[in-house]
Short mmCIF file of C-alpha atoms in Angstrom, two decimals:
data_model
loop_
_atom_site.label_atom_id
_atom_site.label_comp_id
_atom_site.label_asym_id
_atom_site.label_seq_id
_atom_site.Cartn_x
_atom_site.Cartn_y
_atom_site.Cartn_z
CA MET B 1 34.43 -51.66 -15.88
CA ARG B 2 36.55 -51.58 -18.91
CA LEU B 3 34.87 -53.01 -22.13
CA SER B 4 37.60 -55.32 -22.73
CA GLN B 5 37.15 -56.88 -19.04
CA MET B 6 33.05 -57.48 -19.93
CA LEU B 7 32.13 -60.74 -20.78
CA PHE B 8 29.95 -60.69 -24.21
CA VAL B 9 30.19 -61.01 -27.92
CA THR B 10 28.66 -58.84 -30.64
CA LEU B 11 27.38 -60.11 -34.27
CA ARG B 12 27.94 -58.14 -37.21
CA GLU B 13 25.05 -59.93 -38.88
CA ASP B 14 21.22 -60.81 -37.76
CA PRO B 15 20.89 -64.12 -36.60
CA ALA B 16 18.40 -65.61 -39.13
CA GLU B 17 16.05 -67.08 -36.39
CA ALA B 18 15.38 -63.36 -35.52
CA GLU B 19 12.33 -61.51 -37.11
CA ILE B 20 11.34 -58.60 -34.31
CA PRO B 21 13.77 -55.90 -34.53
CA SER B 22 14.16 -55.67 -30.64
CA HIS B 23 15.29 -59.54 -30.76
CA LYS B 24 17.43 -58.94 -33.52
CA LEU B 25 19.30 -55.93 -31.55
CA LEU B 26 19.57 -58.04 -27.95
CA LEU B 27 21.40 -60.75 -29.86
CA ARG B 28 23.64 -58.43 -32.09
CA ALA B 29 24.39 -56.40 -29.12
CA GLY B 30 25.37 -59.67 -27.15
CA TYR B 31 22.56 -58.96 -24.55
CA ILE B 32 20.98 -62.18 -24.70
CA ARG B 33 22.02 -65.60 -25.96
CA ARG B 34 19.68 -68.50 -27.11
CA ILE B 35 20.52 -71.70 -25.23
CA ALA B 36 17.64 -74.00 -27.18
CA SER B 37 14.44 -73.18 -28.38
CA GLY B 38 12.46 -70.57 -27.35
CA ILE B 39 15.00 -70.32 -24.09
CA TYR B 40 17.23 -67.40 -23.80
CA ALA B 41 20.14 -66.62 -21.73
CA TYR B 42 20.67 -63.19 -20.09
CA MET B 43 24.38 -62.07 -20.50
CA PRO B 44 26.11 -60.37 -17.67
CA LEU B 45 25.85 -56.74 -19.49
CA LEU B 46 21.74 -57.31 -19.56
CA TRP B 47 22.05 -58.48 -15.82
CA ARG B 48 23.40 -55.15 -15.08
CA VAL B 49 21.19 -53.35 -17.15
CA LEU B 50 18.10 -54.99 -14.89
CA THR B 51 19.80 -54.32 -12.02
CA LYS B 52 20.15 -50.68 -12.14
CA ILE B 53 16.55 -50.58 -13.33
CA SER B 54 15.37 -52.40 -10.22
CA ASN B 55 17.32 -50.23 -8.18
CA ILE B 56 15.52 -47.13 -9.62
CA VAL B 57 12.27 -48.35 -9.32
#
């Protein structure tokens, strides 16, 4: 799958609400997106990663 066909947006700056380094990286890389306070949605790229991990396990 080409990178241009993926449905994600990366961020250049750290989001203000993110405090933990791993949370900052997930938001910046486009793996998750904040929907509401404390509610996050998995983006298609993270679903693909989770599917591959579950197939291995």
